[in-house]
N, CA, C and O atoms as a DFTB+ gen file, in Angstrom:
544 C
 N C O
     1  1       0.846      -1.168       0.000
     2  2       0.000       0.000       0.000
     3  2       0.898       1.241       0.000
     4  3       1.884       1.295       0.735
     5  1       0.561       2.218      -0.811
     6  2       1.344       3.451      -0.879
     7  2       1.054       4.324       0.347
     8  3      -0.023       4.251       0.939
     9  1       2.037       5.147       0.713
    10  2       1.873       6.004       1.895
    11  2       0.665       6.923       1.759
    12  3      -0.045       7.160       2.737
    13  1       0.425       7.439       0.562
    14  2      -0.737       8.305       0.362
    15  2      -2.027       7.551       0.670
    16  3      -2.943       8.105       1.277
    17  1      -2.098       6.301       0.255
    18  2      -3.282       5.488       0.545
    19  2      -3.416       5.242       2.048
    20  3      -4.520       5.220       2.590
    21  1      -2.286       5.062       2.699
    22  2      -2.302       4.865       4.153
    23  2      -2.837       6.117       4.847
    24  3      -3.642       6.019       5.773
    25  1      -2.392       7.286       4.402
    26  2      -2.885       8.536       4.990
    27  2      -4.390       8.680       4.793
    28  3      -5.103       9.089       5.709
    29  1      -4.868       8.348       3.610
    30  2      -6.301       8.436       3.321
    31  2      -7.092       7.450       4.180
    32  3      -8.126       7.796       4.751
    33  1      -6.593       6.230       4.261
    34  2      -7.279       5.211       5.059
    35  2      -7.287       5.605       6.532
    36  3      -8.298       5.445       7.217
    37  1      -6.164       6.118       7.016
    38  2      -6.086       6.542       8.412
    39  2      -7.123       7.632       8.707
    40  3      -7.778       7.600       9.748
    41  1      -7.270       8.595       7.791
    42  2      -8.257       9.658       7.998
    43  2      -9.669       9.100       8.147
    44  3     -10.458       9.602       8.947
    45  1      -9.984       8.074       7.385
    46  2     -11.301       7.446       7.519
    47  2     -11.428       6.688       8.831
    48  3     -12.400       6.856       9.567
    49  1     -10.444       5.861       9.113
    50  2     -10.517       5.003      10.299
    51  2     -10.551       5.823      11.583
    52  3     -11.265       5.470      12.522
    53  1      -9.790       6.911      11.634
    54  2      -9.764       7.698      12.873
    55  2     -11.092       8.396      13.138
    56  3     -11.357       8.801      14.269
    57  1     -11.924       8.541      12.123
    58  2     -13.210       9.210      12.323
    59  2     -14.346       8.247      12.660
    60  3     -15.486       8.674      12.845
    61  1     -14.044       6.959      12.739
    62  2     -15.069       5.973      13.103
    63  2     -15.211       5.959      14.621
    64  3     -14.225       5.809      15.343
    65  1     -16.426       6.113      15.095
    66  2     -16.697       6.073      16.526
    67  2     -16.728       4.611      16.972
    68  3     -17.754       3.941      16.854
    69  1     -15.617       4.131      17.474
    70  2     -15.506       2.716      17.853
    71  2     -16.371       2.363      19.059
    72  3     -16.627       1.185      19.309
    73  1     -16.822       3.359      19.806
    74  2     -17.722       3.079      20.939
    75  2     -19.054       2.497      20.454
    76  3     -19.766       1.834      21.208
    77  1     -19.370       2.754      19.200
    78  2     -20.629       2.251      18.648
    79  2     -20.468       0.904      17.948
    80  3     -21.433       0.365      17.406
    81  1     -19.261       0.365      17.960
    82  2     -18.995      -0.920      17.311
    83  2     -18.799      -2.001      18.357
    84  3     -18.501      -1.720      19.518
    85  1     -18.971      -3.234      17.928
    86  2     -18.816      -4.357      18.853
    87  2     -17.918      -5.422      18.256
    88  3     -17.704      -5.474      17.045
    89  1     -17.400      -6.264      19.124
    90  2     -16.691      -7.476      18.746
    91  2     -15.551      -7.277      17.773
    92  3     -14.730      -6.371      17.912
    93  1     -15.527      -8.163      16.772
    94  2     -14.443      -8.184      15.795
    95  2     -14.320      -6.876      15.029
    96  3     -13.214      -6.453      14.693
    97  1     -15.448      -6.233      14.752
    98  2     -15.412      -4.974      14.004
    99  2     -14.641      -3.917      14.781
   100  3     -13.773      -3.237      14.234
   101  1     -14.965      -3.789      16.051
   102  2     -14.276      -2.804      16.904
   103  2     -12.790      -3.137      17.013
   104  3     -11.943      -2.252      16.890
   105  1     -12.476      -4.401      17.241
   106  2     -11.074      -4.826      17.357
   107  2     -10.316      -4.512      16.082
   108  3      -9.206      -3.983      16.134
   109  1     -10.894      -4.827      14.954
   110  2     -10.256      -4.581      13.664
   111  2      -9.972      -3.096      13.457
   112  3      -8.867      -2.726      13.060
   113  1     -10.947      -2.259      13.719
   114  2     -10.775      -0.815      13.515
   115  2      -9.710      -0.269      14.453
   116  3      -8.856       0.507      14.023
   117  1      -9.739      -0.654      15.716
   118  2      -8.743      -0.160      16.675
   119  2      -7.345      -0.648      16.298
   120  3      -6.390       0.126      16.336
   121  1      -7.219      -1.925      15.937
   122  2      -5.912      -2.456      15.533
   123  2      -5.382      -1.751      14.288
   124  3      -4.199      -1.415      14.221
   125  1      -6.242      -1.526      13.310
   126  2      -5.810      -0.813      12.103
   127  2      -5.442       0.627      12.418
   128  3      -4.488       1.163      11.856
   129  1      -6.191       1.254      13.310
   130  2      -5.853       2.617      13.727
   131  2      -4.444       2.660      14.320
   132  3      -3.640       3.524      13.971
   133  1      -4.160       1.730      15.209
   134  2      -2.838       1.698      15.850
   135  2      -1.741       1.431      14.823
   136  3      -0.684       2.061      14.867
   137  1      -1.980       0.514      13.914
   138  2      -1.007       0.190      12.874
   139  2      -0.713       1.403      11.988
   140  3       0.446       1.745      11.753
   141  1      -1.755       2.034      11.510
   142  2      -1.609       3.160      10.590
   143  2      -1.098       4.419      11.286
   144  3      -0.374       5.208      10.679
   145  1      -1.463       4.615      12.541
   146  2      -1.059       5.836      13.238
   147  2       0.457       5.949      13.349
   148  3       0.995       7.054      13.276
   149  1       1.147       4.845      13.521
   150  2       2.609       4.895      13.583
   151  2       3.215       5.382      12.279
   152  3       4.154       6.177      12.289
   153  1       2.692       4.917      11.171
   154  2       3.179       5.326       9.858
   155  2       2.868       6.807       9.617
   156  3       3.703       7.550       9.101
   157  1       1.665       7.222       9.993
   158  2       1.254       8.614       9.817
   159  2       2.108       9.540      10.688
   160  3       2.523      10.606      10.231
   161  1       2.372       9.148      11.925
   162  2       3.208       9.964      12.815
   163  2       4.628      10.095      12.265
   164  3       5.211      11.178      12.312
   165  1       5.188       9.005      11.747
   166  2       6.517       9.061      11.133
   167  2       6.527      10.019       9.944
   168  3       7.470      10.791       9.772
   169  1       5.488       9.968       9.135
   170  2       5.399      10.846       7.974
   171  2       5.282      12.308       8.399
   172  3       5.903      13.181       7.793
   173  1       4.497      12.577       9.427
   174  2       4.353      13.951       9.923
   175  2       5.686      14.488      10.443
   176  3       6.020      15.648      10.204
   177  1       6.447      13.654      11.151
   178  2       7.773      14.070      11.618
   179  2       8.699      14.354      10.429
   180  3       9.471      15.312      10.453
   181  1       8.615      13.521       9.400
   182  2       9.419      13.716       8.195
   183  2       9.079      15.057       7.539
   184  3       9.977      15.795       7.135
   185  1       7.796      15.371       7.435
   186  2       7.378      16.639       6.836
   187  2       7.937      17.826       7.619
   188  3       8.364      18.815       7.023
   189  1       7.936      17.735       8.923
   190  2       8.463      18.820       9.761
   191  2       9.958      18.993       9.523
   192  3      10.446      20.118       9.415
   193  1      10.689      17.876       9.442
   194  2      12.138      17.953       9.193
   195  2      12.417      18.587       7.831
   196  3      13.314      19.420       7.702
   197  1      11.660      18.197       6.834
   198  2      11.845      18.769       5.495
   199  2      11.582      20.272       5.533
   200  3      12.359      21.058       4.991
   201  1      10.492      20.665       6.171
   202  2      10.148      22.089       6.246
   203  2      11.231      22.872       6.976
   204  3      11.606      23.967       6.554
   205  1      11.729      22.313       8.066
   206  2      12.772      23.003       8.835
   207  2      14.044      23.198       8.011
   208  3      14.715      24.222       8.137
   209  1      14.375      22.225       7.176
   210  2      15.569      22.346       6.341
   211  2      15.395      23.371       5.229
   212  3      16.363      24.007       4.811
   213  1      14.181      23.533       4.754
   214  2      13.928      24.436       3.629
   215  2      13.779      25.894       4.041
   216  3      14.121      26.795       3.275
   217  1      13.275      26.128       5.230
   218  2      12.989      27.494       5.660
   219  2      14.289      28.246       5.927
   220  3      15.130      27.817       6.716
   221  1      14.425      29.371       5.252
   222  2      15.641      30.178       5.367
   223  2      15.462      31.265       6.437
   224  3      14.354      31.537       6.899
   225  1      16.572      31.863       6.804
   226  2      16.559      32.960       7.775
   227  2      15.741      34.128       7.226
   228  3      14.962      34.750       7.949
   229  1      15.928      34.414       5.943
   230  2      15.187      35.516       5.310
   231  2      13.681      35.269       5.381
   232  3      12.914      36.182       5.685
   233  1      13.265      34.054       5.103
   234  2      11.845      33.722       5.149
   235  2      11.300      33.899       6.559
   236  3      10.231      34.481       6.742
   237  1      12.033      33.398       7.565
   238  2      11.599      33.532       8.958
   239  2      11.434      34.993       9.349
   240  3      10.463      35.368      10.006
   241  1      12.395      35.811       8.937
   242  2      12.335      37.240       9.265
   243  2      11.121      37.900       8.621
   244  3      10.402      38.662       9.267
   245  1      10.900      37.602       7.346
   246  2       9.748      38.182       6.655
   247  2       8.431      37.650       7.222
   248  3       7.448      38.384       7.329
   249  1       8.425      36.409       7.571
   250  2       7.208      35.802       8.120
   251  2       6.828      36.439       9.454
   252  3       5.646      36.648       9.730
   253  1       7.815      36.745      10.270
   254  2       7.535      37.313      11.592
   255  2       7.240      38.812      11.545
   256  3       6.789      39.388      12.535
   257  1       7.488      39.438      10.410
   258  2       7.253      40.874      10.261
   259  2       5.797      41.119       9.873
   260  3       5.395      40.838       8.744
   261  1       5.011      41.642      10.810
   262  2       3.594      41.919      10.543
   263  2       3.377      43.181       9.709
   264  3       2.291      43.407       9.175
   265  1       4.414      43.987       9.609
   266  2       4.279      45.262       8.899
   267  2       5.208      45.311       7.687
   268  3       6.011      46.233       7.541
   269  1       5.086      44.306       6.822
   270  2       5.920      44.258       5.619
   271  2       5.483      45.338       4.641
   272  3       4.291      45.582       4.457
   273  1       6.476      45.987       4.011
   274  2       6.140      46.939       2.953
   275  2       5.868      46.146       1.665
   276  3       5.955      44.918       1.673
   277  1       5.546      46.821       0.581
   278  2       5.177      46.132      -0.663
   279  2       6.307      45.253      -1.187
   280  3       6.073      44.130      -1.634
   281  1       7.523      45.766      -1.129
   282  2       8.684      45.021      -1.616
   283  2       8.901      43.760      -0.758
   284  3       9.154      42.675      -1.282
   285  1       8.797      43.924       0.542
   286  2       8.969      42.780       1.452
   287  2       7.844      41.763       1.262
   288  3       8.074      40.554       1.305
   289  1       6.641      42.261       1.052
   290  2       5.486      41.371       0.845
   291  2       5.669      40.554      -0.438
   292  3       5.387      39.356      -0.465
   293  1       6.137      41.205      -1.486
   294  2       6.395      40.516      -2.747
   295  2       7.478      39.449      -2.563
   296  3       7.340      38.322      -3.040
   297  1       8.538      39.814      -1.877
   298  2       9.632      38.858      -1.630
   299  2       9.137      37.695      -0.775
   300  3       9.499      36.545      -1.024
   301  1       8.318      37.984       0.223
   302  2       7.764      36.939       1.073
   303  2       6.919      35.957       0.251
   304  3       7.030      34.742       0.417
   305  1       6.088      36.488      -0.620
   306  2       5.255      35.634      -1.475
   307  2       6.117      34.781      -2.406
   308  3       5.837      33.598      -2.603
   309  1       7.162      35.378      -2.978
   310  2       8.077      34.619      -3.846
   311  2       8.745      33.479      -3.088
   312  3       8.791      32.342      -3.558
   313  1       9.260      33.805      -1.906
   314  2       9.917      32.774      -1.092
   315  2       8.936      31.683      -0.684
   316  3       9.263      30.496      -0.712
   317  1       7.748      32.093      -0.310
   318  2       6.727      31.135       0.117
   319  2       6.372      30.170      -1.011
   320  3       6.294      28.960      -0.794
   321  1       6.158      30.701      -2.210
   322  2       5.851      29.861      -3.367
   323  2       7.004      28.915      -3.687
   324  3       6.788      27.739      -3.982
   325  1       8.209      29.426      -3.628
   326  2       9.393      28.615      -3.902
   327  2       9.554      27.493      -2.877
   328  3       9.830      26.347      -3.231
   329  1       9.377      27.839      -1.608
   330  2       9.486      26.829      -0.546
   331  2       8.400      25.770      -0.670
   332  3       8.660      24.581      -0.490
   333  1       7.183      26.206      -0.978
   334  2       6.085      25.245      -1.144
   335  2       6.360      24.280      -2.292
   336  3       6.106      23.082      -2.177
   337  1       6.878      24.803      -3.395
   338  2       7.194      23.948      -4.542
   339  2       8.291      22.950      -4.178
   340  3       8.179      21.762      -4.484
   341  1       9.342      23.427      -3.531
   342  2      10.424      22.539      -3.108
   343  2       9.915      21.471      -2.152
   344  3      10.271      20.297      -2.259
   345  1       9.080      21.897      -1.221
   346  2       8.513      20.978      -0.230
   347  2       7.723      19.871      -0.927
   348  3       7.892      18.690      -0.627
   349  1       6.869      20.266      -1.849
   350  2       6.049      19.301      -2.588
   351  2       6.925      18.361      -3.418
   352  3       6.663      17.160      -3.482
   353  1       7.956      18.906      -4.048
   354  2       8.866      18.088      -4.857
   355  2       9.583      17.031      -4.011
   356  3       9.895      15.945      -4.501
   357  1       9.841      17.353      -2.749
   358  2      10.516      16.397      -1.857
   359  2       9.517      15.401      -1.276
   360  3       9.817      14.212      -1.165
   361  1       8.329      15.883      -0.904
   362  2       7.337      15.044      -0.224
   363  2       6.634      14.073      -1.176
   364  3       6.382      12.927      -0.804
   365  1       6.317      14.506      -2.382
   366  2       5.539      13.655      -3.294
   367  2       6.142      12.276      -3.548
   368  3       5.404      11.291      -3.525
   369  1       7.437      12.160      -3.788
   370  2       7.978      10.813      -3.980
   371  2       7.789       9.916      -2.751
   372  3       7.612       8.705      -2.885
   373  1       7.826      10.501      -1.577
   374  2       7.614       9.740      -0.352
   375  2       6.185       9.213      -0.293
   376  3       5.951       8.099       0.175
   377  1       5.243       9.997      -0.759
   378  2       3.837       9.564      -0.757
   379  2       3.604       8.391      -1.695
   380  3       2.650       7.635      -1.512
   381  1       4.455       8.229      -2.689
   382  2       4.317       7.130      -3.650
   383  2       5.020       5.849      -3.200
   384  3       4.881       4.801      -3.831
   385  1       5.776       5.944      -2.106
   386  2       6.498       4.759      -1.618
   387  2       5.528       3.683      -1.149
   388  3       4.490       3.971      -0.554
   389  1       5.889       2.448      -1.431
   390  2       5.102       1.306      -0.970
   391  2       5.484       0.956       0.465
   392  3       6.659       0.989       0.829
   393  1       4.493       0.626       1.264
   394  2       4.717       0.181       2.641
   395  2       4.114      -1.206       2.797
   396  3       2.987      -1.464       2.374
   397  1       4.872      -2.075       3.403
   398  2       4.366      -3.410       3.713
   399  2       3.631      -3.334       5.043
   400  3       4.250      -3.168       6.094
   401  1       2.315      -3.456       4.991
   402  2       1.524      -3.451       6.217
   403  2       0.502      -4.573       6.152
   404  3       0.094      -5.009       5.075
   405  1       0.108      -5.023       7.313
   406  2      -0.848      -6.112       7.409
   407  2      -2.160      -5.578       7.961
   408  3      -2.417      -5.642       9.163
   409  1      -2.985      -5.050       7.064
   410  2      -4.290      -4.510       7.451
   411  2      -5.160      -5.651       7.959
   412  3      -5.272      -6.698       7.322
   413  1      -5.767      -5.430       9.109
   414  2      -6.712      -6.413       9.666
   415  2      -7.996      -6.336       8.857
   416  3      -8.507      -5.251       8.577
   417  1      -8.509      -7.504       8.484
   418  2      -9.689      -7.570       7.620
   419  2     -10.924      -7.988       8.402
   420  3     -10.837      -8.659       9.430
   421  1     -12.076      -7.572       7.885
   422  2     -13.365      -7.959       8.450
   423  2     -14.224      -8.549       7.337
   424  3     -13.872      -8.478       6.159
   425  1     -15.355      -9.131       7.726
   426  2     -16.280      -9.671       6.727
   427  2     -17.352      -8.628       6.378
   428  3     -17.394      -7.544       6.959
   429  1     -18.204      -8.977       5.430
   430  2     -19.235      -8.048       4.952
   431  2     -20.207      -7.652       6.062
   432  3     -20.620      -6.495       6.143
   433  1     -20.567      -8.594       6.902
   434  2     -21.495      -8.305       8.004
   435  2     -20.895      -7.282       8.976
   436  3     -21.576      -6.362       9.430
   437  1     -19.622      -7.462       9.278
   438  2     -18.942      -6.492      10.148
   439  2     -18.870      -5.123       9.485
   440  3     -19.000      -4.095      10.150
   441  1     -18.664      -5.116       8.173
   442  2     -18.614      -3.839       7.458
   443  2     -19.971      -3.144       7.520
   444  3     -20.042      -1.918       7.610
   445  1     -21.055      -3.936       7.471
   446  2     -22.395      -3.350       7.580
   447  2     -22.562      -2.595       8.894
   448  3     -23.245      -1.571       8.937
   449  1     -21.949      -3.089       9.956
   450  2     -22.067      -2.387      11.238
   451  2     -21.332      -1.043      11.199
   452  3     -21.715      -0.105      11.898
   453  1     -20.289      -0.953      10.394
   454  2     -19.608       0.339      10.214
   455  2     -20.509       1.289       9.435
   456  3     -20.605       2.471       9.766
   457  1     -21.164       0.778       8.409
   458  2     -22.091       1.608       7.626
   459  2     -23.164       2.198       8.536
   460  3     -23.559       3.351       8.364
   461  1     -23.632       1.421       9.493
   462  2     -24.699       1.875      10.391
   463  2     -24.276       2.995      11.337
   464  3     -25.129       3.742      11.816
   465  1     -22.990       3.128      11.615
   466  2     -22.561       4.132      12.598
   467  2     -21.799       5.304      11.982
   468  3     -21.437       6.240      12.695
   469  1     -21.552       5.270      10.678
   470  2     -20.760       6.329      10.033
   471  2     -21.586       7.097       9.015
   472  3     -22.572       6.596       8.475
   473  1     -21.155       8.321       8.771
   474  2     -21.824       9.167       7.778
   475  2     -20.861       9.521       6.646
   476  3     -20.790      10.673       6.218
   477  1     -20.127       8.526       6.172
   478  2     -19.195       8.737       5.073
   479  2     -19.950       8.895       3.763
   480  3     -21.120       8.532       3.648
   481  1     -19.251       9.443       2.782
   482  2     -19.798       9.478       1.423
   483  2     -19.700       8.066       0.841
   484  3     -19.000       7.209       1.382
   485  1     -20.394       7.839      -0.245
   486  2     -20.330       6.523      -0.898
   487  2     -18.899       6.192      -1.331
   488  3     -18.459       5.050      -1.200
   489  1     -18.183       7.181      -1.843
   490  2     -16.793       6.947      -2.253
   491  2     -15.918       6.583      -1.063
   492  3     -15.043       5.724      -1.173
   493  1     -16.147       7.225       0.066
   494  2     -15.375       6.887       1.262
   495  2     -15.685       5.467       1.732
   496  3     -14.779       4.725       2.110
   497  1     -16.950       5.091       1.708
   498  2     -17.313       3.714       2.074
   499  2     -16.663       2.708       1.127
   500  3     -16.156       1.674       1.562
   501  1     -16.681       3.015      -0.158
   502  2     -16.077       2.119      -1.141
   503  2     -14.582       1.966      -0.874
   504  3     -14.052       0.855      -0.916
   505  1     -13.909       3.066      -0.603
   506  2     -12.472       3.036      -0.331
   507  2     -12.187       2.200       0.919
   508  3     -11.297       1.350       0.916
   509  1     -12.943       2.446       1.976
   510  2     -12.763       1.686       3.213
   511  2     -13.056       0.211       2.992
   512  3     -12.323      -0.646       3.485
   513  1     -14.105      -0.092       2.267
   514  2     -14.477      -1.476       1.965
   515  2     -13.343      -2.180       1.242
   516  3     -12.961      -3.291       1.609
   517  1     -12.804      -1.538       0.215
   518  2     -11.702      -2.150      -0.546
   519  2     -10.484      -2.398       0.312
   520  3      -9.723      -3.332       0.059
   521  1     -10.290      -1.572       1.328
   522  2      -9.087      -1.700       2.166
   523  2      -9.212      -2.710       3.285
   524  3      -8.229      -3.362       3.637
   525  1     -10.416      -2.857       3.862
   526  2     -10.499      -3.673       5.082
   527  2     -11.418      -4.897       5.016
   528  3     -11.451      -5.689       5.958
   529  1     -12.150      -5.061       3.940
   530  2     -13.039      -6.225       3.865
   531  2     -12.327      -7.379       3.182
   532  3     -11.752      -7.228       2.104
   533  1     -12.376      -8.527       3.829
   534  2     -11.766      -9.743       3.300
   535  2     -12.583     -10.213       2.111
   536  3     -13.775     -10.487       2.248
   537  1     -11.961     -10.307       0.958
   538  2     -12.662     -10.679      -0.280
   539  2     -12.844     -12.204      -0.422
   540  3     -13.524     -12.660      -1.341
   541  1     -12.252     -12.971       0.464
   542  2     -12.339     -14.442       0.342
   543  2     -13.578     -15.002       0.973
   544  3     -13.789     -16.215       0.950
C-alpha cells in the first residue's frame, strides 16, 4: 500500500466512533488505527524535518514581520511559493512509496455495522471497503 493510501485510510478510520462498534469490528478498527497511526506519525515528523531544512533565515524574518512593505510582501510571497514547490517536490515521492503493512480484515457483516454508525460518502465507504473487507 502506498503512503498516500495509508494517509487516506487513516483519515477514515480515525473518524469511526468505535464506541458504537462491537466485537471483531471494533477490534479490527482499533488495531488498524494503531497500525496506521505509527506510519502517519513518522510521515508527519518527516514533513516537519523537510520544512525546517527548507525554511531560510530571510523567510523567517519576513514571516515574523507583521508590517511588511510592498517590496517585502512581494519577496515573502516569492519565497513562500518557492518553498512550497520545493517541499512538494521532496514530499511527493515519499507519498508514492510502498509500505508493507498487514491490514486487519473484516467480513461483509462487520462492514455493515460500520455503515450503520458512520456518515461517510459513498466513495469513502467504497475506499474503506476495498481496504479492510476480506474478499475471500
